[in-house]
Short mmCIF file of C-alpha atoms and ligand atoms in Angstrom, two decimals:
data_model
loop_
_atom_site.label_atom_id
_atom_site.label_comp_id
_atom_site.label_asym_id
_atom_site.label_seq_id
_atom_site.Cartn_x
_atom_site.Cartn_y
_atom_site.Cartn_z
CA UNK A 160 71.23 36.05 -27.93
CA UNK A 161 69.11 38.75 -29.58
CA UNK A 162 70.01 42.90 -29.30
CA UNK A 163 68.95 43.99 -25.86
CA UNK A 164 66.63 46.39 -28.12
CA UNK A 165 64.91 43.84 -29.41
CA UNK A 166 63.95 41.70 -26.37
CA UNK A 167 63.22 45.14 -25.04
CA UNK A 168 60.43 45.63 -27.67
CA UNK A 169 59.54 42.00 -27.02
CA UNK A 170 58.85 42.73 -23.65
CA UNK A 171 57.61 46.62 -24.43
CA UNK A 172 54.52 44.01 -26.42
CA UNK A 173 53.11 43.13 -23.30
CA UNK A 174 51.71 46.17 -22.37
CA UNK A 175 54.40 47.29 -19.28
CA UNK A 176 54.96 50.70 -20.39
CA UNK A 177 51.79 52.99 -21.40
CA UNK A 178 51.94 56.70 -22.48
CA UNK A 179 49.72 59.38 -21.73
CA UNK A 180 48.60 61.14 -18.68
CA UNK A 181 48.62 59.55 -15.41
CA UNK A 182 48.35 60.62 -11.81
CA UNK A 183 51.40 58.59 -9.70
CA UNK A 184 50.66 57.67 -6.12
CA UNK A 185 52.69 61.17 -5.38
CA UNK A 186 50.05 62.75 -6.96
CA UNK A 187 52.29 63.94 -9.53
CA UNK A 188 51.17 63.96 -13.34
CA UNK A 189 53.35 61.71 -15.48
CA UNK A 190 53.45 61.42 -19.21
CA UNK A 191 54.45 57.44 -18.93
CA UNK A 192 53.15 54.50 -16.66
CA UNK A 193 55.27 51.70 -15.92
CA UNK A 194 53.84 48.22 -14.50
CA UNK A 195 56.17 45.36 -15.05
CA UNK A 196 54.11 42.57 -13.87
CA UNK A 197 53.00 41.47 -17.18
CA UNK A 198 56.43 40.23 -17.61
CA UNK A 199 55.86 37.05 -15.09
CA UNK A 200 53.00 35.82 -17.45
CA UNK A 201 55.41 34.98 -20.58
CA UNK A 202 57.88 32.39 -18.88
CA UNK A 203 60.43 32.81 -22.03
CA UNK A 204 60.35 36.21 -21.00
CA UNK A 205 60.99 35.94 -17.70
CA UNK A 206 63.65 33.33 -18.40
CA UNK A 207 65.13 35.71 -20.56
CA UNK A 208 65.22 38.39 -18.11
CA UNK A 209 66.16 36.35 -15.42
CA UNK A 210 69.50 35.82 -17.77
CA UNK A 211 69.57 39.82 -18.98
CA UNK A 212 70.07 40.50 -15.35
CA UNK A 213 72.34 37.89 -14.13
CA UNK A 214 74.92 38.62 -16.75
CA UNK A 215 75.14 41.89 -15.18
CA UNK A 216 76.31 40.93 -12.11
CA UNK A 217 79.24 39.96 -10.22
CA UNK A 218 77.30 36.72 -8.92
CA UNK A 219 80.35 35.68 -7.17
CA UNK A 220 79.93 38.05 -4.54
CA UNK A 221 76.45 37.05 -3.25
CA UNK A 222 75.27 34.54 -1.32
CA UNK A 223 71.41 34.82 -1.33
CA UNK A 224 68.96 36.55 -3.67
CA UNK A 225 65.47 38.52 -2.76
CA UNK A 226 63.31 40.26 -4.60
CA UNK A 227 61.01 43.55 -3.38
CA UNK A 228 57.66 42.21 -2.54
CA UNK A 229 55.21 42.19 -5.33
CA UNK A 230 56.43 42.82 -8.59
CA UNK A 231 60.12 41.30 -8.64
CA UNK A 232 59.34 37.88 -6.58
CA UNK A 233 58.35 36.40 -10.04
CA UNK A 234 62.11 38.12 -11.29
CA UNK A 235 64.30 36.91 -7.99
CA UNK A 236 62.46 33.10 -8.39
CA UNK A 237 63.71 32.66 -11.94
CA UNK A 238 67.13 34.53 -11.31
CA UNK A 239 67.18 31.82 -8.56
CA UNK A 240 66.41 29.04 -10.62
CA UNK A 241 69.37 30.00 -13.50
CA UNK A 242 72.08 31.23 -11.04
CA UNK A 243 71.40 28.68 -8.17
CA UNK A 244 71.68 31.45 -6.13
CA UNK A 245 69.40 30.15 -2.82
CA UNK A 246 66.46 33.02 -2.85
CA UNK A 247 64.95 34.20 0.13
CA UNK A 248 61.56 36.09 0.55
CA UNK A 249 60.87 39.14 1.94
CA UNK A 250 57.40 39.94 3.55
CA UNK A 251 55.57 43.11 3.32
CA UNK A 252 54.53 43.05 6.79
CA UNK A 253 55.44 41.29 9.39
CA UNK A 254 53.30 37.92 10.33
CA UNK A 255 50.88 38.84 13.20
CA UNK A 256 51.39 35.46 14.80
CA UNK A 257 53.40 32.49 15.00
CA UNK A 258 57.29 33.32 13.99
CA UNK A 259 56.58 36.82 13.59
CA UNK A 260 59.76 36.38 10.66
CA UNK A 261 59.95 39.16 7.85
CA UNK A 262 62.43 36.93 6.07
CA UNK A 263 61.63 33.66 5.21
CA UNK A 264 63.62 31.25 3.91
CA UNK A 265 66.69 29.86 4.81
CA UNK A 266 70.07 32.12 5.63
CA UNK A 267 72.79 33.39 8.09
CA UNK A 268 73.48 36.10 9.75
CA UNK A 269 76.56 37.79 7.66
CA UNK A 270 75.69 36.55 3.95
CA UNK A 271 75.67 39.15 1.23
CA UNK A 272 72.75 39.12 -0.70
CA UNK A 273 71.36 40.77 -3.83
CA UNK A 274 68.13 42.62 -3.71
CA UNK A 275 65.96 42.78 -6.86
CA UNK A 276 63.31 44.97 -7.33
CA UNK A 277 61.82 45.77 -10.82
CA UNK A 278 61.56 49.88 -10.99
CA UNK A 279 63.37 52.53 -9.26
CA UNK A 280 62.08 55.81 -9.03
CA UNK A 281 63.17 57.92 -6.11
CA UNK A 282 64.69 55.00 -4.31
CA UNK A 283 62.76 55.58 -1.25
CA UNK A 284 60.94 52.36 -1.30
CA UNK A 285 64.32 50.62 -2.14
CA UNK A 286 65.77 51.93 0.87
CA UNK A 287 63.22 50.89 3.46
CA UNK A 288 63.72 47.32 1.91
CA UNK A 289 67.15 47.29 2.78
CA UNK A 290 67.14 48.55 6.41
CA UNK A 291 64.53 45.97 6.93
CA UNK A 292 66.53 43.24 5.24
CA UNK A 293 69.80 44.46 6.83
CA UNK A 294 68.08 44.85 10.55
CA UNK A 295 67.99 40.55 10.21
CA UNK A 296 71.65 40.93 9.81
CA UNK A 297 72.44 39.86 6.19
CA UNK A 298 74.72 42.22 4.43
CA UNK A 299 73.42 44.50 1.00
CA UNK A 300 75.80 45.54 -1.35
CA UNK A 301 74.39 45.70 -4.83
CA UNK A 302 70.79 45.64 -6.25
CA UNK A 303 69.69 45.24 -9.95
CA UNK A 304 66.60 46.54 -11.59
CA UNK A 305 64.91 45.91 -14.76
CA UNK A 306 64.20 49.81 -15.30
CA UNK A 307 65.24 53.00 -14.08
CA UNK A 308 63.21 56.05 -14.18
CA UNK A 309 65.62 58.10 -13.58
CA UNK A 310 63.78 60.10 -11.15
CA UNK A 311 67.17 60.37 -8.30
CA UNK A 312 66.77 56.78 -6.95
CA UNK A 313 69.27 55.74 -8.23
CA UNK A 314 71.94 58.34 -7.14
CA UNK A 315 70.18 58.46 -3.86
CA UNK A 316 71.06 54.81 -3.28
CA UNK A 317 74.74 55.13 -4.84
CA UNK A 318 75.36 58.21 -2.02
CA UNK A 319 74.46 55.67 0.73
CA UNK A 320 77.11 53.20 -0.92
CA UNK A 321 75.16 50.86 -2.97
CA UNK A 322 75.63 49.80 -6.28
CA UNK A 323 72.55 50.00 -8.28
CA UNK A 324 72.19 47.48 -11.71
CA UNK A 325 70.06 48.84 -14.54
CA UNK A 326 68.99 46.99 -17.34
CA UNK A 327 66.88 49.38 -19.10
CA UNK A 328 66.63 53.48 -18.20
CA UNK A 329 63.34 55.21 -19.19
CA UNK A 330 65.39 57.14 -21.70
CA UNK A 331 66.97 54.74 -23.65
CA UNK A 332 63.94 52.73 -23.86
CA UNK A 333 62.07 56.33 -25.17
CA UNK A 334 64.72 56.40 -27.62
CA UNK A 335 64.18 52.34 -29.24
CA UNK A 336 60.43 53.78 -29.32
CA UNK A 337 60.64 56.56 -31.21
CA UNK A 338 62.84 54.98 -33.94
CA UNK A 339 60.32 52.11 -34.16
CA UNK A 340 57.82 54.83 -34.24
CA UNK A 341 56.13 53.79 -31.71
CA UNK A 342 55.74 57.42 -29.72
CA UNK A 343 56.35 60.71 -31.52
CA UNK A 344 58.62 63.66 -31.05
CA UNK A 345 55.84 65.06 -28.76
CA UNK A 346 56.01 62.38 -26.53
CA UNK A 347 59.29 62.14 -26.45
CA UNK A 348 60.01 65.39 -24.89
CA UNK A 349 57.21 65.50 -22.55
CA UNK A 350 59.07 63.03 -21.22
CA UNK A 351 62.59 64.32 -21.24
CA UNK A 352 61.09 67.30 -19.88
CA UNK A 353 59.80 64.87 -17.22
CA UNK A 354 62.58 63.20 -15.77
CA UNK A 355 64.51 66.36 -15.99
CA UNK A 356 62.05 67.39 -12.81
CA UNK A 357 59.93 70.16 -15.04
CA UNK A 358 56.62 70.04 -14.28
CA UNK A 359 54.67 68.47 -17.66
CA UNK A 360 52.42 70.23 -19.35
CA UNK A 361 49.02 68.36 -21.04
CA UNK A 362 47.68 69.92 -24.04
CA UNK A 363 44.02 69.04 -23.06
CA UNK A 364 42.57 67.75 -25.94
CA UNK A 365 39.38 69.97 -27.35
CA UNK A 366 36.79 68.07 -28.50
CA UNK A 367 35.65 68.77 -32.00
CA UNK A 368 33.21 70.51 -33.20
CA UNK A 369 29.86 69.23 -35.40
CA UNK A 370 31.56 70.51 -38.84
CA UNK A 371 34.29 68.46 -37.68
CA UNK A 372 32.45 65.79 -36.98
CA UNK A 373 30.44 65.76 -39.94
CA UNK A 374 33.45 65.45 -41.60
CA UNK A 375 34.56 62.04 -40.59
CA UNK A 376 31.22 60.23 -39.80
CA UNK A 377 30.46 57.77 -42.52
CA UNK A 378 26.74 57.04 -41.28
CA UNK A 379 23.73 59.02 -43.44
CA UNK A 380 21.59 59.32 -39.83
CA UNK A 381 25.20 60.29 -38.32
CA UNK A 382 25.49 63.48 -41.01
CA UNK A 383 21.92 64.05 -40.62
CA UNK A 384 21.61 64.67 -37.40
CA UNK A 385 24.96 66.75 -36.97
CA UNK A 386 23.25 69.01 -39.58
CA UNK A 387 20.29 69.38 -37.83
CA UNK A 388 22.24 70.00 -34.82
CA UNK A 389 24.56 72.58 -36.67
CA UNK A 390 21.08 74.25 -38.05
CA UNK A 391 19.23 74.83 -35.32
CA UNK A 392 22.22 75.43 -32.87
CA UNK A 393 21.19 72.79 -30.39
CA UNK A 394 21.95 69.37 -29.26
CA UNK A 395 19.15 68.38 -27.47
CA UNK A 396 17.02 65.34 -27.62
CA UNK A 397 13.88 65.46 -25.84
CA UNK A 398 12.46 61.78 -24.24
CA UNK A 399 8.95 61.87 -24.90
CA UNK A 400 7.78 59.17 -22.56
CA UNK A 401 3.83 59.62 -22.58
CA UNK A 402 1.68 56.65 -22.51
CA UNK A 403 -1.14 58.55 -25.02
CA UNK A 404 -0.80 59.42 -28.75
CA UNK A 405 -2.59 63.03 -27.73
CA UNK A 406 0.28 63.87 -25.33
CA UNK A 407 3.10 62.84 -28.16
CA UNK A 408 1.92 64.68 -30.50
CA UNK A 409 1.45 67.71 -28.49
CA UNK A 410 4.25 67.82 -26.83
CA UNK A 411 6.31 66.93 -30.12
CA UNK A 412 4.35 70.10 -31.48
CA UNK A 413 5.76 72.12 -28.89
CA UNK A 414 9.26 71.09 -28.37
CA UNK A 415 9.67 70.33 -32.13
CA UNK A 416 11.48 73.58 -32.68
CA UNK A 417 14.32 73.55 -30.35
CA UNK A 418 15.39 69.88 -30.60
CA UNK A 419 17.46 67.47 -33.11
CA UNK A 420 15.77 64.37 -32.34
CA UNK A 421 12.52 62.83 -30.67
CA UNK A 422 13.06 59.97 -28.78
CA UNK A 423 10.04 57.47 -27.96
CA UNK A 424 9.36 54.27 -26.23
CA UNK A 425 6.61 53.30 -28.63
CA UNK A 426 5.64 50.13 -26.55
CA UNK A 427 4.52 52.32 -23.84
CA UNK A 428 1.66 53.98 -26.04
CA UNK A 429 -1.67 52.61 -24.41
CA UNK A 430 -3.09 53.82 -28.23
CA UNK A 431 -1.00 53.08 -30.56
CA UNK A 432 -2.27 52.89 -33.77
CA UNK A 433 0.60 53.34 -37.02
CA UNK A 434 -2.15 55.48 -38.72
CA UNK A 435 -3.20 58.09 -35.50
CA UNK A 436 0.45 58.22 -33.94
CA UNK A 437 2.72 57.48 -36.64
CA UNK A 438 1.57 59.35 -39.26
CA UNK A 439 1.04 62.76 -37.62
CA UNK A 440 4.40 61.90 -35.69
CA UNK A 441 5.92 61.72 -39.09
CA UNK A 442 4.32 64.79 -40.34
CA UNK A 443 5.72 66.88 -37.08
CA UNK A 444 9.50 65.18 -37.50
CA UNK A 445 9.21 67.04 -41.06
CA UNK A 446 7.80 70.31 -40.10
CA UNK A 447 9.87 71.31 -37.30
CA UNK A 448 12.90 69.31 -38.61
CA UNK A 449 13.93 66.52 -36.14
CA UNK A 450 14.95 63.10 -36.09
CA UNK A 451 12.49 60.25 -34.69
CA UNK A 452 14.62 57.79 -32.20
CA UNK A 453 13.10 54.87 -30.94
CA UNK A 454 14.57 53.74 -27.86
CA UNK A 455 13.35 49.67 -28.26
CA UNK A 456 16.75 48.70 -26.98
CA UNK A 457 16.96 45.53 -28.75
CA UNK A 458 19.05 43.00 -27.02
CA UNK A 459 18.35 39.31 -28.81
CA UNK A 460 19.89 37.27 -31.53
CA UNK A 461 19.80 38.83 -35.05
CA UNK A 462 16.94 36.49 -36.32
CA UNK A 463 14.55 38.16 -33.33
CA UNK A 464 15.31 41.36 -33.88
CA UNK A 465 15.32 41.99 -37.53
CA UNK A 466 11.65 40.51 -36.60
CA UNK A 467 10.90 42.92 -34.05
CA UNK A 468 12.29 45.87 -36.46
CA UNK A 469 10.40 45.10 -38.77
CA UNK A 470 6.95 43.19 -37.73
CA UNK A 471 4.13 43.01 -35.37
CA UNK A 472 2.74 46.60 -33.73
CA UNK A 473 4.92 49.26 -34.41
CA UNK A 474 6.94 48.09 -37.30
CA UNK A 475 9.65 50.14 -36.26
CA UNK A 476 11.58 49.96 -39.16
CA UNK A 477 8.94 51.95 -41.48
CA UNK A 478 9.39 55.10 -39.39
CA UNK A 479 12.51 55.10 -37.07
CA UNK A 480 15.56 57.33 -38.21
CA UNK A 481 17.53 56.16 -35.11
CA UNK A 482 17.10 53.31 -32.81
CA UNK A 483 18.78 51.79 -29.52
CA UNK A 484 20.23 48.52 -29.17
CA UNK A 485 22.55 46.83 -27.03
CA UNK A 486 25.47 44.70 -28.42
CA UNK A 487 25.10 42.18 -26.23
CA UNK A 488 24.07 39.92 -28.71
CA UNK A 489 27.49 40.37 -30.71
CA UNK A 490 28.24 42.21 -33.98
CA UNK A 491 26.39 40.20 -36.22
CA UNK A 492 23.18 40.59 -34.43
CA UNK A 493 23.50 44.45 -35.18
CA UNK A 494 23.54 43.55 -39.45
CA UNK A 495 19.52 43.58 -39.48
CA UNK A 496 19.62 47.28 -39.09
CA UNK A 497 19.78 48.50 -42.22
CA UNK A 498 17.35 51.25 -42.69
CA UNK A 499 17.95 53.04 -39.58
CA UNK A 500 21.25 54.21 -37.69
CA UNK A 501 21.89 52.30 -34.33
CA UNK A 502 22.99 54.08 -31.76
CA UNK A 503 24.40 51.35 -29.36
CA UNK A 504 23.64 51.07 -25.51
CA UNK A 505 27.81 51.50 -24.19
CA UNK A 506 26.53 52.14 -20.69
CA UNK A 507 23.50 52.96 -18.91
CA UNK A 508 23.49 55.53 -16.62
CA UNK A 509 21.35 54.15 -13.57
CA UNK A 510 22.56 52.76 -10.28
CA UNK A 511 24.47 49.46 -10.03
CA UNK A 512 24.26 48.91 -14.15
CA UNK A 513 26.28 45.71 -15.36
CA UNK A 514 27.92 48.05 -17.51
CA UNK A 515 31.05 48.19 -16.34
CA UNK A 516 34.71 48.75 -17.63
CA UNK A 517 35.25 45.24 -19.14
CA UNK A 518 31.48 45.39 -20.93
CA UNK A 519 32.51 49.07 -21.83
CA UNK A 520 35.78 47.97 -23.50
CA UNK A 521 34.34 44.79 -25.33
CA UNK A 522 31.26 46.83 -26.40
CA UNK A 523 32.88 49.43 -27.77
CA UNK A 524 34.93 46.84 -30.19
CA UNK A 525 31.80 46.05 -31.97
CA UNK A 526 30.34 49.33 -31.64
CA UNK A 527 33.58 51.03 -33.22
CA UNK A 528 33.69 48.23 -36.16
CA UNK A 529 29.49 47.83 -37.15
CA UNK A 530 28.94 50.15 -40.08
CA UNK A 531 25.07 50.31 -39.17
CA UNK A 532 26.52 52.39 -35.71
CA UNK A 533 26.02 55.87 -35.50
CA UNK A 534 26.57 56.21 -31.91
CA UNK A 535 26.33 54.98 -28.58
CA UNK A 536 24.55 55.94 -25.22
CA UNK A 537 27.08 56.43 -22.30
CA UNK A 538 28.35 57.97 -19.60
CA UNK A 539 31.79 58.45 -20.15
CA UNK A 540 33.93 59.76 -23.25
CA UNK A 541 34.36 57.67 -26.34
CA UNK A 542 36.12 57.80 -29.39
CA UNK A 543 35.94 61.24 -31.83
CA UNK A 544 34.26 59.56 -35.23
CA UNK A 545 30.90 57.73 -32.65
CA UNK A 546 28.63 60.17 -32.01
CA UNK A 547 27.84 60.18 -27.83
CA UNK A 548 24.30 60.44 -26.77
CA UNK A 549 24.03 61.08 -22.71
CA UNK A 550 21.07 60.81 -21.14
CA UNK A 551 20.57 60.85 -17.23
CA UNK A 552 20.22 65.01 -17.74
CA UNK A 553 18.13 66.83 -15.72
CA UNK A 554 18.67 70.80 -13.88
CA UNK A 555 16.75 69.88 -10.94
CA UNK A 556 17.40 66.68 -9.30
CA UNK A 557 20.45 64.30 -8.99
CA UNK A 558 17.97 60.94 -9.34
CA UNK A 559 14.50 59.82 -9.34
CA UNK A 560 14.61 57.43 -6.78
CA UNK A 561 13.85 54.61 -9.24
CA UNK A 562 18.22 54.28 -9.42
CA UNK A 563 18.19 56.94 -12.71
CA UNK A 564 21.17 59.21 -11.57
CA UNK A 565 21.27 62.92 -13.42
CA UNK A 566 23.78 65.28 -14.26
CA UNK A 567 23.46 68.72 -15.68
CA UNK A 568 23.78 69.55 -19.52
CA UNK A 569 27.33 71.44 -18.70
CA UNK A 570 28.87 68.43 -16.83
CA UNK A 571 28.33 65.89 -19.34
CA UNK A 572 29.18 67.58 -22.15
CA UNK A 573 32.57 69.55 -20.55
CA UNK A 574 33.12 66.06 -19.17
CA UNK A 575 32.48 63.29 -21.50
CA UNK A 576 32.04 65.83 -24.86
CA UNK A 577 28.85 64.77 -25.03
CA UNK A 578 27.09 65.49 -28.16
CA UNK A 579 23.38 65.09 -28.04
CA UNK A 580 21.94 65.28 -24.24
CA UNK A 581 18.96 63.23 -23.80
CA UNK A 582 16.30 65.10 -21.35
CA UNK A 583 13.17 63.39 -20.45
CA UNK A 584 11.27 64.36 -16.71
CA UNK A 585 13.09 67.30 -17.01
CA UNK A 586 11.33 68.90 -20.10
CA UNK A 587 8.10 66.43 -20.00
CA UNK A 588 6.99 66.53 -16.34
CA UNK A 589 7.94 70.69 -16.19
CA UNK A 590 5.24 73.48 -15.64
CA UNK A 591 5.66 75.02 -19.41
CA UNK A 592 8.17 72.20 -21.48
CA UNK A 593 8.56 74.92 -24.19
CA UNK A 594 10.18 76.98 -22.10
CA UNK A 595 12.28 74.31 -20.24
CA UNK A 596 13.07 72.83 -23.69
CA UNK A 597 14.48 76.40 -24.45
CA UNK A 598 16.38 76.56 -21.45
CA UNK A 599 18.10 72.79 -21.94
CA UNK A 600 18.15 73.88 -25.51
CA UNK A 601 20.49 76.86 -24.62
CA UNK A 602 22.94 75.42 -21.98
CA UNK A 603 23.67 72.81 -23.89
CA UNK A 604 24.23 74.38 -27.14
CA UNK A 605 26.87 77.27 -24.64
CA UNK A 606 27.71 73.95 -22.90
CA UNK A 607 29.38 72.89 -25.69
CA UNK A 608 30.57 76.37 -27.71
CA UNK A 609 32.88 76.82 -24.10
CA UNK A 610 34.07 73.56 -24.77
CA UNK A 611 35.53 74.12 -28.08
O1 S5P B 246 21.31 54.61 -19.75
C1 S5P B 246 20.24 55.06 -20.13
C2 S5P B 246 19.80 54.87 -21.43
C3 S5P B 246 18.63 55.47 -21.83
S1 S5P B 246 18.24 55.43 -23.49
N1 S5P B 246 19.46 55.80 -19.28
C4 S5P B 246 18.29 56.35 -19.66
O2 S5P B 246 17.69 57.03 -18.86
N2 S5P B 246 17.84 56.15 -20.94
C5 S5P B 246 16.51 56.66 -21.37
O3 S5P B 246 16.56 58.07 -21.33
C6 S5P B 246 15.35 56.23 -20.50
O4 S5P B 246 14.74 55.07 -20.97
C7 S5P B 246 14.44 57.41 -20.58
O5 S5P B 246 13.58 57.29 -21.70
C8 S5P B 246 15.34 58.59 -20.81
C9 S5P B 246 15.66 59.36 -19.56
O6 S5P B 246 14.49 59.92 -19.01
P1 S5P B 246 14.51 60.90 -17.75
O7 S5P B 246 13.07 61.18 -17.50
O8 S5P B 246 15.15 60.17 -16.61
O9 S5P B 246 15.28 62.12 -18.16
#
């Protein structure tokens, strides 16, 4: 058979242990996070640890096996099945009706059985088991788990006069980590420090700053616009959603100043015309210094879009530094932007969006991988070297009643580092925009010096 070490790293490979910073059900912060159900989906696995566990055990002794409902029912089934021990099944609750049984299964009053359950921590969960098993009258003397935490459950049970099995404890299994390098040193005694009872401390990450940033971005439009943003001390990007050329070019005239990008819907324009909008649109981008972002939001096969980048009305690719696109075409349909950086559509930030987690974590494969990507629109944090565009910012209101949902400058950037805010209504719609660009200008520009 191979080193327990190494079918502990074969098991470690499906995902049961995760580090970093989690809130138990205690409410107690924890620098690890143990789930061992993924181990039921390999059945060589399980096999394996069904075997890992019986050779622990004097098997002699027992009559009847049971696991602790969820988690170890897979465990106590295939410890069954390679000990012929006759396994039994506990309930969670009681049935409401019929037998009302909370064992099932068959068994006598008297028979010693042996409980499994796949992580101890305090032991208090262990405990009710038993005085609910024992109350039908079968007998407990030992129980075996796959991992200990070492958080007093064990001892706990031992005082009562059990005799607790452990395959793995959390700190050898820290220690075949770090010499595989999987954790570091830092990691390692955050959680020492843990189950010795300290309280951990989390070095909150700080986000980093444009220099930084400019640092590692690959992306021309990516540098470009961090510069901007490092120049003229502000990360705002106003939405100019007017349906006249007049009112685009005025209002990019006035706001020009204060932001690092303009960002149009160019389909909206009841006037469009490239030589009356785009031109003089150009001609502003260059004289107050800002980037032009056109939010098409492509979302079709590559063939389509390189059309629509490129061809009919607005010809998009002739004047756009940045555009939007979703990925839900895939990654290839994102290689027909060439002459402009893409910042990606990660998640949307109005009511009931598809966007969820799974689309989020997909997504953010291609948009992590596509060399065209500067960026991506979302509501949440994403990784350092993608530049995060938020918008859904506004100072006055929480939503439009349309399902757009707002947050202020300060919460998305403290929250999700946020590097460019995206303001439309807010600026567009106000009394004097100058000033209200100023003012969205400023808090998010302190926003996100407090946040260094
Ligand atoms: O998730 C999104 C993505 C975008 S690009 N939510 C959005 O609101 N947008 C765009 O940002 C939207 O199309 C609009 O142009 C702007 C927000 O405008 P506001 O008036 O609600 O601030």
């Amino acid at each position: 058979m191979e080193s327990k070490k190494e079918f502990f790293l074969e098991c470690y490979k499906l995902g049961i242990i995760k580090f970093g910073r989690f809130t138990l059900k205690s409410g107690i912060e924890s620098p690890f996070y143990v789930d061992l159900r993924p181990l039921a989906s390999d059945p060589k696995i399980l096999k394996k640890l069904a075997n890992y566990l019986l050779d622990m055990l004097p098997l002699d002794n027992f009559d009847i096996i049971c696991g602790v409902p969820y988690a170890a029912l897979p465990m106590a089934t295939a410890m069954s099945l390679e000990s012929y021990l006759p396994l039994i099944i506990k309930r969670k609750e009681a049935k409401a009706y019929g037998t009302k049984k909370l064992i099932e299964g068959i068994y006598e009053k008297g028979q010693n059985c042996l409980l499994v359950e796949d992580v101890i921590t305090s032991g208090k969960s262990l405990v009710e088991t038993i005085d609910e098993v024992e109350n039908e009258g079968i007998k407990v003397s030992d129980i075996v788990v796959v991992l200990d935490r070492e958080q007093g459950g064990k001892e706990k049970l031992e005082e009562k006069g059990y005799k607790v099995h452990s395959l793995f404890n959390i700190s050898e299994v820290v220690e075949i980590l770090r010499e595989v390098n999987y954790i570091d040193e830092e990691e390692v005694a955050r959680i020492r420090d843990f189950v010795n009872g300290n309280q951990v401390v989390f070095q909150e990450k700080k986000r980093l700053s444009y220099e930084q940033k400019l640092e590692i971005t690959e992306h021309s439009f990516a540098k470009k616009i961090l510069e901007i943003a490092i120049e003229k001390r502000s990360n705002l990007i106003a939405s100019a959603d007017f349906i006249t050329t007049q009112e685009l070019l005025n209002f990019a005239d006035i706001v020009g100043p204060h932001i690092v990008a303009l960002k149009t819907h160019i389909d909206i324009l009841n006037d469009f015309d490239a030589d009356e909008t785009i031109l003089p649109l150009k001609d502003l981008a260059a004289k107050h210094n800002f980037l032009l972002m056109e939010d098409r939001k492509f979302a079709d096969i590559g063939n389509t879009q390189e059309l629509q980048f490129s061809y009919g009305t607005f010809k998009i690719s002739n004047w756009a530094d940045l555009i939007t696109s979703h990925v839900i075409g895939g990654s290839k349909s994102l290689d027909c932007f060439v002459n402009a950086g893409i910042v990606a559509i990660l998640g949307m930030s109005s009511e009931g969006t598809l966007t969820d987690s799974h689309y989020r974590e997909e997504a953010l494969k291609i948009i992590e991988n596509h060399p065209n990507i500067v960026g991506c629109v979302a509501q949440n944090k994403v990784p350092d070297n993608i530049l995060l565009f938020t918008p859904g910012v506004n100072l006055g209101t929480s939503g439009d009643g349309k399902g757009q949902q707002y947050n202020s400058p300060e919460h998305v950037i403290k929250n999700y580092n946020t590097d460019f805010i995206i303001v439309g209504r807010g600026i567009y719609k106000a009394d004097d925009p100058e000033l209200e660009a100023l003012r969205y200008k400023t808090e998010g520009w302190q926003a996100y010096q407090d946040a260094l």
